C-alpha cells in the first residue's frame, strides 16, 4: 500500500505512465530535432505517427509482413514520404515566418488523417502483439506484459541512440552547426539543403517508429495521431525545445506524472499535463530545459 | 514575429467614393440576402464571419497566432445556452454572459500564453484550449457528449420574437455589423496602431516604452470577447451548444477562414468564412470528408496564396486603382 493505494494498482499505472511517456519522448524528440534545424513545428507529427502504425498494419494484413520487418520498413517509408514533402513543398516556407510552417503541416495533417478516415473509417484496427513478445512475466510484485517492457526498453534505446548520433557523431556535428549558422556551414561546402531534407525525414521516421511500437498497444486508428500531438506540444512547451535530452526527459516525466494522476485523481488525468504546462509557464516561461528562441 | 502582412486596410485618401459604394452594396446584399438564401445558412455564415474577424484582430493586426480560439467560441456558446435555458435570461443578456465568459477565459489563457512568443504562443493556446475541451467533456452543465440541447431563442428586449427566422436573421446581422464596427474602431484607434507596431517589430515597440505584454493581453481579451459574441449568437441560432465548437478542429477552421480571406484585411475573413461554410454545406450531404478539402486548401493557401482572396484583390491592378493600396 502506498498512500492508501494498493501497490498493484500503483505500479500498474506507473507502467502505463512509462509507456505513454515513451511515446511522448519519441515524438517530442522528433519535434525538437525538426524544429532545431528547420524552425518548423511539425504539426503533421501526429499524422506521421499514425502513418507508421497504419503502414505496419497494412504490411501485415495485405502482404503478411510481420512486426519485425515493419519496425524498419514503416519508418523508412514514412521518412521517404517526409523527404518528398520537404523537398517539394515545405522547403518553400523557410524564408517566411515559422508560423506558416505550422499552418502548412497542420493542413498536411488534416489531409492525411482525412484520407485515412475516408478509407478505413474512424474505428480502430487491431494489431496483434508479435509472438516473440507475447505473454508476460511475473516480477514478484507485479505482472509485466513482455511487449510493454519491450516498448519502454526499445524507446529508451532509440532516444539515447538519437541523442548520441546528434551529440557525438560527425553528422550530428554538422546538424548542430547548421542549427547555429546554416550560411556559414554551407560556405564550408556542406550540403545544407540536403541536411534539412534528411532531418525532416529523420523526424518523420522517428514518429513512424513510435507509431509501429504503439500499434499492438492501442488500436490502429486514423485519429490516434491527433489525440496525442496536442499533448506532445504541451510536453514540448514544458521541456523547451532547446535541448534534445530535455525533450526526452520531459516526455518520460510527464508520462509518469499522467499515470500517477490516474491513481490518485483519475478525473484530472487527461488534463494534468496541461496544468503542469501552465505552472511551468508561470514559474519558468522558457521551459525546464529551455534556451529561449 | 510578423506574418508577411504586406496588405493592410485601404488607405483613406483618393477614391473613397468607390469604397463607400462597395460598402453600401455589401450592406444591401446582406439586408436582401434572406430573400434568396436559406436564413439559417446565412446566420451560420455571419456567426463564423464575425468569429473570423475577431480572430483576425489578433492574427492580422497584432501578429499573434492563437490555435485555441475554439475555447472562446464554444465556451461562449455553452455559457449563453446555459444562461438562456437554465437561468431563463433574455437573449441579449444571455449573449452578454457568453461574451463575459469568453473574455474571462481569454484573460486566463492570454495571461499564460503571452509569456512565450511565436510558435510557442500557438502551441500554448492550443494546449490550453484542449484543456478547456476536456473540462467541457466532464463538467456537469455542458451535458457531456449530448451538449445543451433545445435552447430557446426567446424574445429580444422582451418583444421581438426571435423564433421567427427573419427576425433572428436581422438580429444576427445587427450583431455582426456592431461586432465588425467595434473591430474597425479598435484597428483605427491609437491603440490599434500600437498593436500593429508590435506586429511589425516587437523589440522596437518595447524600446519605445510600450508595455507590450499589456497590449498583447488587451488585444487577446478583446479578440476573445468578440469571438464570444459570435459563439453566443451561434448558440441561439442553432439552439444548441456542443463539444464540436470547443474542439481543436474549430480553432483550425477559423484560421483557415482568415487565411483564405486575407490575413490583416478587415473584410477578408468574411469572404473566407463564406467560402468555408458554403463548402461545408455542399459536402455535408456527401460521403466525402470535409477535412481532406480543408487540409488541401490550407496547404495551397500557405504555399501559393498567402495574401488570401481579399489581399490578392487589394494587390491587383483593379484593387489599387480603387485605392486599396498595397503597403510595403
PDB file of N, CA and C in Angstrom, chain A residues 35 39 41 43 89-90 92-93 96-104 106-108 110-111 113-115 118 226 230 233-234 236-237 240-242 267-268 270-271 274-275 277-278 281-283 285-287 292-293, chain B residues 1-4 59 63 65 67 111-113 115-120 122-124 126-128 130-131 134-135 137-138 248-249 252-253 255 259 263 287-289 291-292 294-296 298-299 302-304 306:
ATOM      1  N   UNK A  35      12.464  21.026 -35.333  1.00  0.00           N
ATOM      2  CA  UNK A  35      12.400  22.453 -35.038  1.00  0.00           C
ATOM      3  C   UNK A  35      13.796  23.050 -34.949  1.00  0.00           C
ATOM      4  N   UNK A  39      13.273  25.139 -38.039  1.00  0.00           N
ATOM      5  CA  UNK A  39      12.417  26.179 -37.438  1.00  0.00           C
ATOM      6  C   UNK A  39      10.955  25.980 -37.836  1.00  0.00           C
ATOM      7  N   UNK A  41       7.495  23.900 -36.693  1.00  0.00           N
ATOM      8  CA  UNK A  41       6.819  22.996 -35.779  1.00  0.00           C
ATOM      9  C   UNK A  41       6.013  22.042 -36.633  1.00  0.00           C
ATOM     10  N   UNK A  43       3.354  20.021 -37.292  1.00  0.00           N
ATOM     11  CA  UNK A  43       2.033  19.621 -36.824  1.00  0.00           C
ATOM     12  C   UNK A  43       1.658  18.250 -37.367  1.00  0.00           C
ATOM     13  N   UNK A  89       7.590  20.901 -51.035  1.00  0.00           N
ATOM     14  CA  UNK A  89       6.701  21.951 -50.513  1.00  0.00           C
ATOM     15  C   UNK A  89       7.264  22.706 -49.321  1.00  0.00           C
ATOM     16  N   UNK A  90       7.593  21.973 -48.282  1.00  0.00           N
ATOM     17  CA  UNK A  90       7.970  22.616 -47.023  1.00  0.00           C
ATOM     18  C   UNK A  90       9.135  23.580 -47.213  1.00  0.00           C
ATOM     19  N   UNK A  92       9.800  25.614 -49.454  1.00  0.00           N
ATOM     20  CA  UNK A  92       9.457  26.971 -49.902  1.00  0.00           C
ATOM     21  C   UNK A  92       9.126  27.908 -48.753  1.00  0.00           C
ATOM     22  N   UNK A  93       8.935  27.360 -47.569  1.00  0.00           N
ATOM     23  CA  UNK A  93       8.435  28.186 -46.471  1.00  0.00           C
ATOM     24  C   UNK A  93       9.534  28.646 -45.519  1.00  0.00           C
ATOM     25  N   UNK A  96      10.007  32.293 -44.717  1.00  0.00           N
ATOM     26  CA  UNK A  96       8.863  33.013 -44.140  1.00  0.00           C
ATOM     27  C   UNK A  96       8.832  32.845 -42.628  1.00  0.00           C
ATOM     28  N   UNK A  97       7.877  33.526 -42.019  1.00  0.00           N
ATOM     29  CA  UNK A  97       7.642  33.370 -40.592  1.00  0.00           C
ATOM     30  C   UNK A  97       7.378  31.895 -40.270  1.00  0.00           C
ATOM     31  N   UNK A  98       7.941  31.378 -39.164  1.00  0.00           N
ATOM     32  CA  UNK A  98       7.750  29.960 -38.820  1.00  0.00           C
ATOM     33  C   UNK A  98       6.284  29.565 -38.686  1.00  0.00           C
ATOM     34  N   UNK A  99       5.434  30.544 -38.451  1.00  0.00           N
ATOM     35  CA  UNK A  99       4.016  30.204 -38.289  1.00  0.00           C
ATOM     36  C   UNK A  99       3.446  29.566 -39.552  1.00  0.00           C
ATOM     37  N   UNK A 100       3.990  29.952 -40.713  1.00  0.00           N
ATOM     38  CA  UNK A 100       3.478  29.355 -41.950  1.00  0.00           C
ATOM     39  C   UNK A 100       3.812  27.875 -42.018  1.00  0.00           C
ATOM     40  N   UNK A 101       4.979  27.493 -41.487  1.00  0.00           N
ATOM     41  CA  UNK A 101       5.324  26.075 -41.443  1.00  0.00           C
ATOM     42  C   UNK A 101       4.327  25.304 -40.595  1.00  0.00           C
ATOM     43  N   UNK A 102       3.952  25.912 -39.465  1.00  0.00           N
ATOM     44  CA  UNK A 102       2.957  25.284 -38.590  1.00  0.00           C
ATOM     45  C   UNK A 102       1.629  25.112 -39.330  1.00  0.00           C
ATOM     46  N   UNK A 103       1.210  26.164 -40.040  1.00  0.00           N
ATOM     47  CA  UNK A 103      -0.074  26.098 -40.743  1.00  0.00           C
ATOM     48  C   UNK A 103      -0.015  25.078 -41.877  1.00  0.00           C
ATOM     49  N   UNK A 104       1.110  25.045 -42.581  1.00  0.00           N
ATOM     50  CA  UNK A 104       1.222  24.093 -43.685  1.00  0.00           C
ATOM     51  C   UNK A 104       1.147  22.660 -43.176  1.00  0.00           C
ATOM     52  N   UNK A 106      -0.110  21.677 -40.467  1.00  0.00           N
ATOM     53  CA  UNK A 106      -1.467  21.436 -39.950  1.00  0.00           C
ATOM     54  C   UNK A 106      -2.378  20.964 -41.082  1.00  0.00           C
ATOM     55  N   UNK A 107      -2.296  21.671 -42.224  1.00  0.00           N
ATOM     56  CA  UNK A 107      -3.089  21.263 -43.386  1.00  0.00           C
ATOM     57  C   UNK A 107      -2.717  19.863 -43.834  1.00  0.00           C
ATOM     58  N   UNK A 108      -1.420  19.579 -43.817  1.00  0.00           N
ATOM     59  CA  UNK A 108      -0.933  18.253 -44.202  1.00  0.00           C
ATOM     60  C   UNK A 108      -1.531  17.183 -43.281  1.00  0.00           C
ATOM     61  N   UNK A 110      -4.300  17.360 -41.533  1.00  0.00           N
ATOM     62  CA  UNK A 110      -5.734  17.202 -41.812  1.00  0.00           C
ATOM     63  C   UNK A 110      -5.949  16.341 -43.047  1.00  0.00           C
ATOM     64  N   UNK A 111      -5.145  16.588 -44.085  1.00  0.00           N
ATOM     65  CA  UNK A 111      -5.318  15.845 -45.332  1.00  0.00           C
ATOM     66  C   UNK A 111      -5.038  14.362 -45.120  1.00  0.00           C
ATOM     67  N   UNK A 113      -4.982  12.610 -42.314  1.00  0.00           N
ATOM     68  CA  UNK A 113      -5.957  11.963 -41.424  1.00  0.00           C
ATOM     69  C   UNK A 113      -7.311  11.812 -42.095  1.00  0.00           C
ATOM     70  N   UNK A 114      -7.710  12.856 -42.826  1.00  0.00           N
ATOM     71  CA  UNK A 114      -8.990  12.783 -43.530  1.00  0.00           C
ATOM     72  C   UNK A 114      -9.007  11.639 -44.526  1.00  0.00           C
ATOM     73  N   UNK A 115      -7.894  11.474 -45.238  1.00  0.00           N
ATOM     74  CA  UNK A 115      -7.833  10.420 -46.240  1.00  0.00           C
ATOM     75  C   UNK A 115      -7.960   9.047 -45.588  1.00  0.00           C
ATOM     76  N   UNK A 118     -11.386   8.414 -44.400  1.00  0.00           N
ATOM     77  CA  UNK A 118     -12.268   8.121 -45.525  1.00  0.00           C
ATOM     78  C   UNK A 118     -12.111   6.668 -45.955  1.00  0.00           C
ATOM     79  N   UNK A 226      -3.883  12.658 -33.899  1.00  0.00           N
ATOM     80  CA  UNK A 226      -4.313  13.988 -33.460  1.00  0.00           C
ATOM     81  C   UNK A 226      -4.604  13.986 -31.966  1.00  0.00           C
ATOM     82  N   UNK A 230      -1.375  17.029 -29.505  1.00  0.00           N
ATOM     83  CA  UNK A 230      -1.574  18.234 -28.689  1.00  0.00           C
ATOM     84  C   UNK A 230      -0.890  18.063 -27.339  1.00  0.00           C
ATOM     85  N   UNK A 233       2.700  18.604 -27.844  1.00  0.00           N
ATOM     86  CA  UNK A 233       3.001  20.039 -27.894  1.00  0.00           C
ATOM     87  C   UNK A 233       3.187  20.593 -26.484  1.00  0.00           C
ATOM     88  N   UNK A 234       2.289  20.188 -25.588  1.00  0.00           N
ATOM     89  CA  UNK A 234       2.410  20.661 -24.206  1.00  0.00           C
ATOM     90  C   UNK A 234       3.722  20.176 -23.603  1.00  0.00           C
ATOM     91  N   UNK A 236       6.428  19.612 -25.192  1.00  0.00           N
ATOM     92  CA  UNK A 236       7.498  20.399 -25.789  1.00  0.00           C
ATOM     93  C   UNK A 236       7.582  21.789 -25.154  1.00  0.00           C
ATOM     94  N   UNK A 237       6.423  22.356 -24.827  1.00  0.00           N
ATOM     95  CA  UNK A 237       6.423  23.664 -24.167  1.00  0.00           C
ATOM     96  C   UNK A 237       7.057  23.538 -22.779  1.00  0.00           C
ATOM     97  N   UNK A 240      10.852  22.793 -23.342  1.00  0.00           N
ATOM     98  CA  UNK A 240      11.635  23.762 -24.101  1.00  0.00           C
ATOM     99  C   UNK A 240      12.336  23.003 -25.203  1.00  0.00           C
ATOM    100  N   UNK A 241      12.382  23.561 -26.409  1.00  0.00           N
ATOM    101  CA  UNK A 241      12.926  22.771 -27.498  1.00  0.00           C
ATOM    102  C   UNK A 241      14.418  22.971 -27.672  1.00  0.00           C
ATOM    103  N   UNK A 242      15.028  23.679 -26.718  1.00  0.00           N
ATOM    104  CA  UNK A 242      16.451  23.952 -26.861  1.00  0.00           C
ATOM    105  C   UNK A 242      17.294  22.699 -26.811  1.00  0.00           C
ATOM    106  N   UNK A 267     -10.018  11.837 -12.524  1.00  0.00           N
ATOM    107  CA  UNK A 267     -10.735  12.824 -13.330  1.00  0.00           C
ATOM    108  C   UNK A 267      -9.775  13.797 -14.010  1.00  0.00           C
ATOM    109  N   UNK A 268      -8.659  14.050 -13.344  1.00  0.00           N
ATOM    110  CA  UNK A 268      -7.747  15.080 -13.853  1.00  0.00           C
ATOM    111  C   UNK A 268      -6.683  14.495 -14.770  1.00  0.00           C
ATOM    112  N   UNK A 270      -6.453  13.421 -17.805  1.00  0.00           N
ATOM    113  CA  UNK A 270      -6.180  13.896 -19.167  1.00  0.00           C
ATOM    114  C   UNK A 270      -5.910  15.395 -19.246  1.00  0.00           C
ATOM    115  N   UNK A 271      -5.947  16.094 -18.122  1.00  0.00           N
ATOM    116  CA  UNK A 271      -5.556  17.499 -18.192  1.00  0.00           C
ATOM    117  C   UNK A 271      -4.287  17.805 -17.399  1.00  0.00           C
ATOM    118  N   UNK A 274      -1.461  19.509 -19.158  1.00  0.00           N
ATOM    119  CA  UNK A 274      -1.721  20.911 -19.482  1.00  0.00           C
ATOM    120  C   UNK A 274      -1.586  21.785 -18.238  1.00  0.00           C
ATOM    121  N   UNK A 275      -2.018  21.244 -17.102  1.00  0.00           N
ATOM    122  CA  UNK A 275      -1.880  22.001 -15.850  1.00  0.00           C
ATOM    123  C   UNK A 275      -0.403  22.218 -15.533  1.00  0.00           C
ATOM    124  N   UNK A 277       1.939  22.294 -17.637  1.00  0.00           N
ATOM    125  CA  UNK A 277       2.434  23.285 -18.597  1.00  0.00           C
ATOM    126  C   UNK A 277       2.141  24.701 -18.113  1.00  0.00           C
ATOM    127  N   UNK A 278       0.915  24.909 -17.628  1.00  0.00           N
ATOM    128  CA  UNK A 278       0.536  26.243 -17.160  1.00  0.00           C
ATOM    129  C   UNK A 278       1.426  26.667 -15.994  1.00  0.00           C
ATOM    130  N   UNK A 281       4.833  27.574 -17.152  1.00  0.00           N
ATOM    131  CA  UNK A 281       4.821  28.882 -17.818  1.00  0.00           C
ATOM    132  C   UNK A 281       4.847  30.015 -16.806  1.00  0.00           C
ATOM    133  N   UNK A 282       4.187  29.794 -15.670  1.00  0.00           N
ATOM    134  CA  UNK A 282       4.150  30.842 -14.656  1.00  0.00           C
ATOM    135  C   UNK A 282       5.505  30.984 -13.974  1.00  0.00           C
ATOM    136  N   UNK A 283       6.141  29.830 -13.714  1.00  0.00           N
ATOM    137  CA  UNK A 283       7.370  29.866 -12.918  1.00  0.00           C
ATOM    138  C   UNK A 283       8.608  30.039 -13.782  1.00  0.00           C
ATOM    139  N   UNK A 285       9.056  30.503 -17.685  1.00  0.00           N
ATOM    140  CA  UNK A 285       8.440  30.577 -19.019  1.00  0.00           C
ATOM    141  C   UNK A 285       9.267  29.953 -20.128  1.00  0.00           C
ATOM    142  N   UNK A 286      10.567  29.888 -19.997  1.00  0.00           N
ATOM    143  CA  UNK A 286      11.374  29.334 -21.090  1.00  0.00           C
ATOM    144  C   UNK A 286      11.325  27.812 -21.131  1.00  0.00           C
ATOM    145  N   UNK A 287      10.661  27.184 -20.152  1.00  0.00           N
ATOM    146  CA  UNK A 287      10.622  25.726 -20.130  1.00  0.00           C
ATOM    147  C   UNK A 287      11.724  25.181 -19.243  1.00  0.00           C
ATOM    148  N   UNK A 292      15.649  30.037 -24.600  1.00  0.00           N
ATOM    149  CA  UNK A 292      14.541  30.650 -25.334  1.00  0.00           C
ATOM    150  C   UNK A 292      14.948  30.950 -26.775  1.00  0.00           C
ATOM    151  N   UNK A 293      14.013  30.701 -27.669  1.00  0.00           N
ATOM    152  CA  UNK A 293      14.300  31.011 -29.076  1.00  0.00           C
ATOM    153  C   UNK A 293      13.295  32.009 -29.601  1.00  0.00           C
TER     154      UNK A 293
ATOM    155  N   UNK B   1       8.117  38.818 -34.639  1.00  0.00           N
ATOM    156  CA  UNK B   1       7.187  37.761 -35.055  1.00  0.00           C
ATOM    157  C   UNK B   1       6.099  38.335 -35.946  1.00  0.00           C
ATOM    158  N   UNK B   2       6.351  38.503 -37.167  1.00  0.00           N
ATOM    159  CA  UNK B   2       5.297  39.031 -38.019  1.00  0.00           C
ATOM    160  C   UNK B   2       5.037  38.059 -39.139  1.00  0.00           C
ATOM    161  N   UNK B   3       3.781  37.949 -39.489  1.00  0.00           N
ATOM    162  CA  UNK B   3       3.454  37.232 -40.701  1.00  0.00           C
ATOM    163  C   UNK B   3       3.711  38.204 -41.823  1.00  0.00           C
ATOM    164  N   UNK B   4       3.862  37.692 -43.043  1.00  0.00           N
ATOM    165  CA  UNK B   4       4.100  38.649 -44.114  1.00  0.00           C
ATOM    166  C   UNK B   4       2.810  39.365 -44.413  1.00  0.00           C
ATOM    167  N   UNK B  59      -4.558  37.840 -35.070  1.00  0.00           N
ATOM    168  CA  UNK B  59      -3.549  37.351 -36.006  1.00  0.00           C
ATOM    169  C   UNK B  59      -3.101  38.451 -36.969  1.00  0.00           C
ATOM    170  N   UNK B  63      -0.385  40.139 -34.852  1.00  0.00           N
ATOM    171  CA  UNK B  63       0.628  39.174 -35.237  1.00  0.00           C
ATOM    172  C   UNK B  63       0.711  37.968 -34.315  1.00  0.00           C
ATOM    173  N   UNK B  65      -0.652  34.286 -33.471  1.00  0.00           N
ATOM    174  CA  UNK B  65      -1.447  33.168 -33.978  1.00  0.00           C
ATOM    175  C   UNK B  65      -1.959  32.340 -32.806  1.00  0.00           C
ATOM    176  N   UNK B  67      -4.053  29.253 -31.551  1.00  0.00           N
ATOM    177  CA  UNK B  67      -4.603  27.989 -32.031  1.00  0.00           C
ATOM    178  C   UNK B  67      -5.669  27.499 -31.062  1.00  0.00           C
ATOM    179  N   UNK B 111      -3.118  35.424 -20.487  1.00  0.00           N
ATOM    180  CA  UNK B 111      -2.088  35.734 -19.497  1.00  0.00           C
ATOM    181  C   UNK B 111      -0.967  34.696 -19.529  1.00  0.00           C
ATOM    182  N   UNK B 112      -1.368  33.418 -19.680  1.00  0.00           N
ATOM    183  CA  UNK B 112      -0.351  32.360 -19.728  1.00  0.00           C
ATOM    184  C   UNK B 112       0.391  32.365 -21.060  1.00  0.00           C
ATOM    185  N   UNK B 113      -0.379  32.535 -22.144  1.00  0.00           N
ATOM    186  CA  UNK B 113       0.219  32.335 -23.470  1.00  0.00           C
ATOM    187  C   UNK B 113       1.183  33.450 -23.855  1.00  0.00           C
ATOM    188  N   UNK B 115       3.337  34.755 -22.294  1.00  0.00           N
ATOM    189  CA  UNK B 115       4.662  34.609 -21.692  1.00  0.00           C
ATOM    190  C   UNK B 115       5.668  34.034 -22.685  1.00  0.00           C
ATOM    191  N   UNK B 116       5.162  33.430 -23.755  1.00  0.00           N
ATOM    192  CA  UNK B 116       6.058  32.966 -24.817  1.00  0.00           C
ATOM    193  C   UNK B 116       5.630  33.597 -26.133  1.00  0.00           C
ATOM    194  N   UNK B 117       6.534  33.493 -27.124  1.00  0.00           N
ATOM    195  CA  UNK B 117       6.232  34.165 -28.382  1.00  0.00           C
ATOM    196  C   UNK B 117       6.136  33.174 -29.532  1.00  0.00           C
ATOM    197  N   UNK B 118       5.609  33.696 -30.638  1.00  0.00           N
ATOM    198  CA  UNK B 118       5.654  32.981 -31.908  1.00  0.00           C
ATOM    199  C   UNK B 118       5.036  31.607 -31.851  1.00  0.00           C
ATOM    200  N   UNK B 119       5.862  30.644 -32.229  1.00  0.00           N
ATOM    201  CA  UNK B 119       5.417  29.283 -32.375  1.00  0.00           C
ATOM    202  C   UNK B 119       4.945  28.693 -31.032  1.00  0.00           C
ATOM    203  N   UNK B 120       5.635  29.097 -29.962  1.00  0.00           N
ATOM    204  CA  UNK B 120       5.246  28.609 -28.635  1.00  0.00           C
ATOM    205  C   UNK B 120       3.872  29.148 -28.253  1.00  0.00           C
ATOM    206  N   UNK B 122       1.427  29.745 -30.189  1.00  0.00           N
ATOM    207  CA  UNK B 122       0.422  28.924 -30.870  1.00  0.00           C
ATOM    208  C   UNK B 122       0.221  27.600 -30.132  1.00  0.00           C
ATOM    209  N   UNK B 123       1.311  26.967 -29.731  1.00  0.00           N
ATOM    210  CA  UNK B 123       1.187  25.656 -29.086  1.00  0.00           C
ATOM    211  C   UNK B 123       0.531  25.773 -27.709  1.00  0.00           C
ATOM    212  N   UNK B 124       0.862  26.858 -26.995  1.00  0.00           N
ATOM    213  CA  UNK B 124       0.288  27.016 -25.658  1.00  0.00           C
ATOM    214  C   UNK B 124      -1.222  27.252 -25.740  1.00  0.00           C
ATOM    215  N   UNK B 126      -3.155  26.296 -28.073  1.00  0.00           N
ATOM    216  CA  UNK B 126      -3.763  25.030 -28.474  1.00  0.00           C
ATOM    217  C   UNK B 126      -3.926  24.101 -27.275  1.00  0.00           C
ATOM    218  N   UNK B 127      -2.871  23.987 -26.476  1.00  0.00           N
ATOM    219  CA  UNK B 127      -2.918  23.068 -25.334  1.00  0.00           C
ATOM    220  C   UNK B 127      -3.941  23.533 -24.300  1.00  0.00           C
ATOM    221  N   UNK B 128      -3.972  24.832 -24.023  1.00  0.00           N
ATOM    222  CA  UNK B 128      -4.911  25.320 -23.009  1.00  0.00           C
ATOM    223  C   UNK B 128      -6.355  25.172 -23.489  1.00  0.00           C
ATOM    224  N   UNK B 130      -7.364  22.861 -25.436  1.00  0.00           N
ATOM    225  CA  UNK B 130      -7.663  21.430 -25.326  1.00  0.00           C
ATOM    226  C   UNK B 130      -8.022  21.069 -23.884  1.00  0.00           C
ATOM    227  N   UNK B 131      -7.338  21.734 -22.958  1.00  0.00           N
ATOM    228  CA  UNK B 131      -7.662  21.525 -21.544  1.00  0.00           C
ATOM    229  C   UNK B 131      -9.096  21.950 -21.284  1.00  0.00           C
ATOM    230  N   UNK B 134     -11.457  19.308 -22.493  1.00  0.00           N
ATOM    231  CA  UNK B 134     -11.634  18.196 -21.547  1.00  0.00           C
ATOM    232  C   UNK B 134     -12.505  18.623 -20.371  1.00  0.00           C
ATOM    233  N   UNK B 135     -12.349  19.878 -19.966  1.00  0.00           N
ATOM    234  CA  UNK B 135     -13.213  20.398 -18.904  1.00  0.00           C
ATOM    235  C   UNK B 135     -14.678  20.326 -19.345  1.00  0.00           C
ATOM    236  N   UNK B 137     -15.943  18.404 -21.520  1.00  0.00           N
ATOM    237  CA  UNK B 137     -16.336  16.995 -21.663  1.00  0.00           C
ATOM    238  C   UNK B 137     -16.821  16.440 -20.330  1.00  0.00           C
ATOM    239  N   UNK B 138     -16.224  16.921 -19.226  1.00  0.00           N
ATOM    240  CA  UNK B 138     -16.534  16.331 -17.930  1.00  0.00           C
ATOM    241  C   UNK B 138     -17.456  17.169 -17.059  1.00  0.00           C
ATOM    242  N   UNK B 248     -10.405  21.329 -31.210  1.00  0.00           N
ATOM    243  CA  UNK B 248      -9.279  21.985 -31.885  1.00  0.00           C
ATOM    244  C   UNK B 248      -9.540  22.145 -33.375  1.00  0.00           C
ATOM    245  N   UNK B 249     -10.403  21.269 -33.934  1.00  0.00           N
ATOM    246  CA  UNK B 249     -10.713  21.420 -35.360  1.00  0.00           C
ATOM    247  C   UNK B 249     -11.343  22.777 -35.636  1.00  0.00           C
ATOM    248  N   UNK B 252      -8.818  25.345 -35.900  1.00  0.00           N
ATOM    249  CA  UNK B 252      -8.186  25.265 -37.211  1.00  0.00           C
ATOM    250  C   UNK B 252      -9.052  25.899 -38.280  1.00  0.00           C
ATOM    251  N   UNK B 253     -10.356  25.672 -38.175  1.00  0.00           N
ATOM    252  CA  UNK B 253     -11.265  26.203 -39.186  1.00  0.00           C
ATOM    253  C   UNK B 253     -11.204  27.725 -39.257  1.00  0.00           C
ATOM    254  N   UNK B 255      -8.796  29.637 -38.439  1.00  0.00           N
ATOM    255  CA  UNK B 255      -7.524  30.054 -39.032  1.00  0.00           C
ATOM    256  C   UNK B 255      -7.637  29.983 -40.550  1.00  0.00           C
ATOM    257  N   UNK B 259      -7.096  32.949 -43.196  1.00  0.00           N
ATOM    258  CA  UNK B 259      -6.016  32.813 -44.169  1.00  0.00           C
ATOM    259  C   UNK B 259      -6.556  32.895 -45.591  1.00  0.00           C
ATOM    260  N   UNK B 263      -5.362  37.538 -44.339  1.00  0.00           N
ATOM    261  CA  UNK B 263      -4.908  37.939 -43.005  1.00  0.00           C
ATOM    262  C   UNK B 263      -4.658  39.440 -43.011  1.00  0.00           C
ATOM    263  N   UNK B 287     -20.470  11.751 -48.919  1.00  0.00           N
ATOM    264  CA  UNK B 287     -19.666  10.893 -48.048  1.00  0.00           C
ATOM    265  C   UNK B 287     -18.281  11.478 -47.821  1.00  0.00           C
ATOM    266  N   UNK B 288     -17.883  12.328 -48.765  1.00  0.00           N
ATOM    267  CA  UNK B 288     -16.514  12.798 -48.792  1.00  0.00           C
ATOM    268  C   UNK B 288     -16.207  13.676 -47.584  1.00  0.00           C
ATOM    269  N   UNK B 289     -15.154  13.363 -46.826  1.00  0.00           N
ATOM    270  CA  UNK B 289     -14.885  14.135 -45.618  1.00  0.00           C
ATOM    271  C   UNK B 289     -14.353  15.533 -45.921  1.00  0.00           C
ATOM    272  N   UNK B 291     -12.525  17.326 -44.088  1.00  0.00           N
ATOM    273  CA  UNK B 291     -11.168  17.601 -43.611  1.00  0.00           C
ATOM    274  C   UNK B 291     -10.128  17.481 -44.723  1.00  0.00           C
ATOM    275  N   UNK B 292     -10.359  16.582 -45.689  1.00  0.00           N
ATOM    276  CA  UNK B 292      -9.375  16.435 -46.768  1.00  0.00           C
ATOM    277  C   UNK B 292      -9.297  17.739 -47.538  1.00  0.00           C
ATOM    278  N   UNK B 294     -10.342  20.724 -46.556  1.00  0.00           N
ATOM    279  CA  UNK B 294      -9.821  21.763 -45.670  1.00  0.00           C
ATOM    280  C   UNK B 294      -8.302  21.709 -45.629  1.00  0.00           C
ATOM    281  N   UNK B 295      -7.780  20.511 -45.452  1.00  0.00           N
ATOM    282  CA  UNK B 295      -6.332  20.346 -45.361  1.00  0.00           C
ATOM    283  C   UNK B 295      -5.642  20.792 -46.636  1.00  0.00           C
ATOM    284  N   UNK B 296      -6.203  20.378 -47.785  1.00  0.00           N
ATOM    285  CA  UNK B 296      -5.578  20.742 -49.058  1.00  0.00           C
ATOM    286  C   UNK B 296      -5.623  22.251 -49.273  1.00  0.00           C
ATOM    287  N   UNK B 298      -5.678  24.521 -47.040  1.00  0.00           N
ATOM    288  CA  UNK B 298      -4.662  25.054 -46.139  1.00  0.00           C
ATOM    289  C   UNK B 298      -3.294  25.042 -46.811  1.00  0.00           C
ATOM    290  N   UNK B 299      -2.921  23.876 -47.338  1.00  0.00           N
ATOM    291  CA  UNK B 299      -1.594  23.727 -47.925  1.00  0.00           C
ATOM    292  C   UNK B 299      -1.430  24.659 -49.114  1.00  0.00           C
ATOM    293  N   UNK B 302      -1.115  28.340 -47.990  1.00  0.00           N
ATOM    294  CA  UNK B 302       0.173  28.678 -47.385  1.00  0.00           C
ATOM    295  C   UNK B 302       1.274  28.712 -48.447  1.00  0.00           C
ATOM    296  N   UNK B 303       1.189  27.793 -49.414  1.00  0.00           N
ATOM    297  CA  UNK B 303       2.258  27.717 -50.403  1.00  0.00           C
ATOM    298  C   UNK B 303       2.174  28.824 -51.452  1.00  0.00           C
ATOM    299  N   UNK B 304       0.950  29.095 -51.918  1.00  0.00           N
ATOM    300  CA  UNK B 304       0.830  29.933 -53.110  1.00  0.00           C
ATOM    301  C   UNK B 304       0.023  31.206 -52.919  1.00  0.00           C
ATOM    302  N   UNK B 306      -0.709  33.385 -49.986  1.00  0.00           N
ATOM    303  CA  UNK B 306      -0.678  33.827 -48.600  1.00  0.00           C
ATOM    304  C   UNK B 306      -1.421  35.125 -48.348  1.00  0.00           C
TER     305      UNK B 306
END
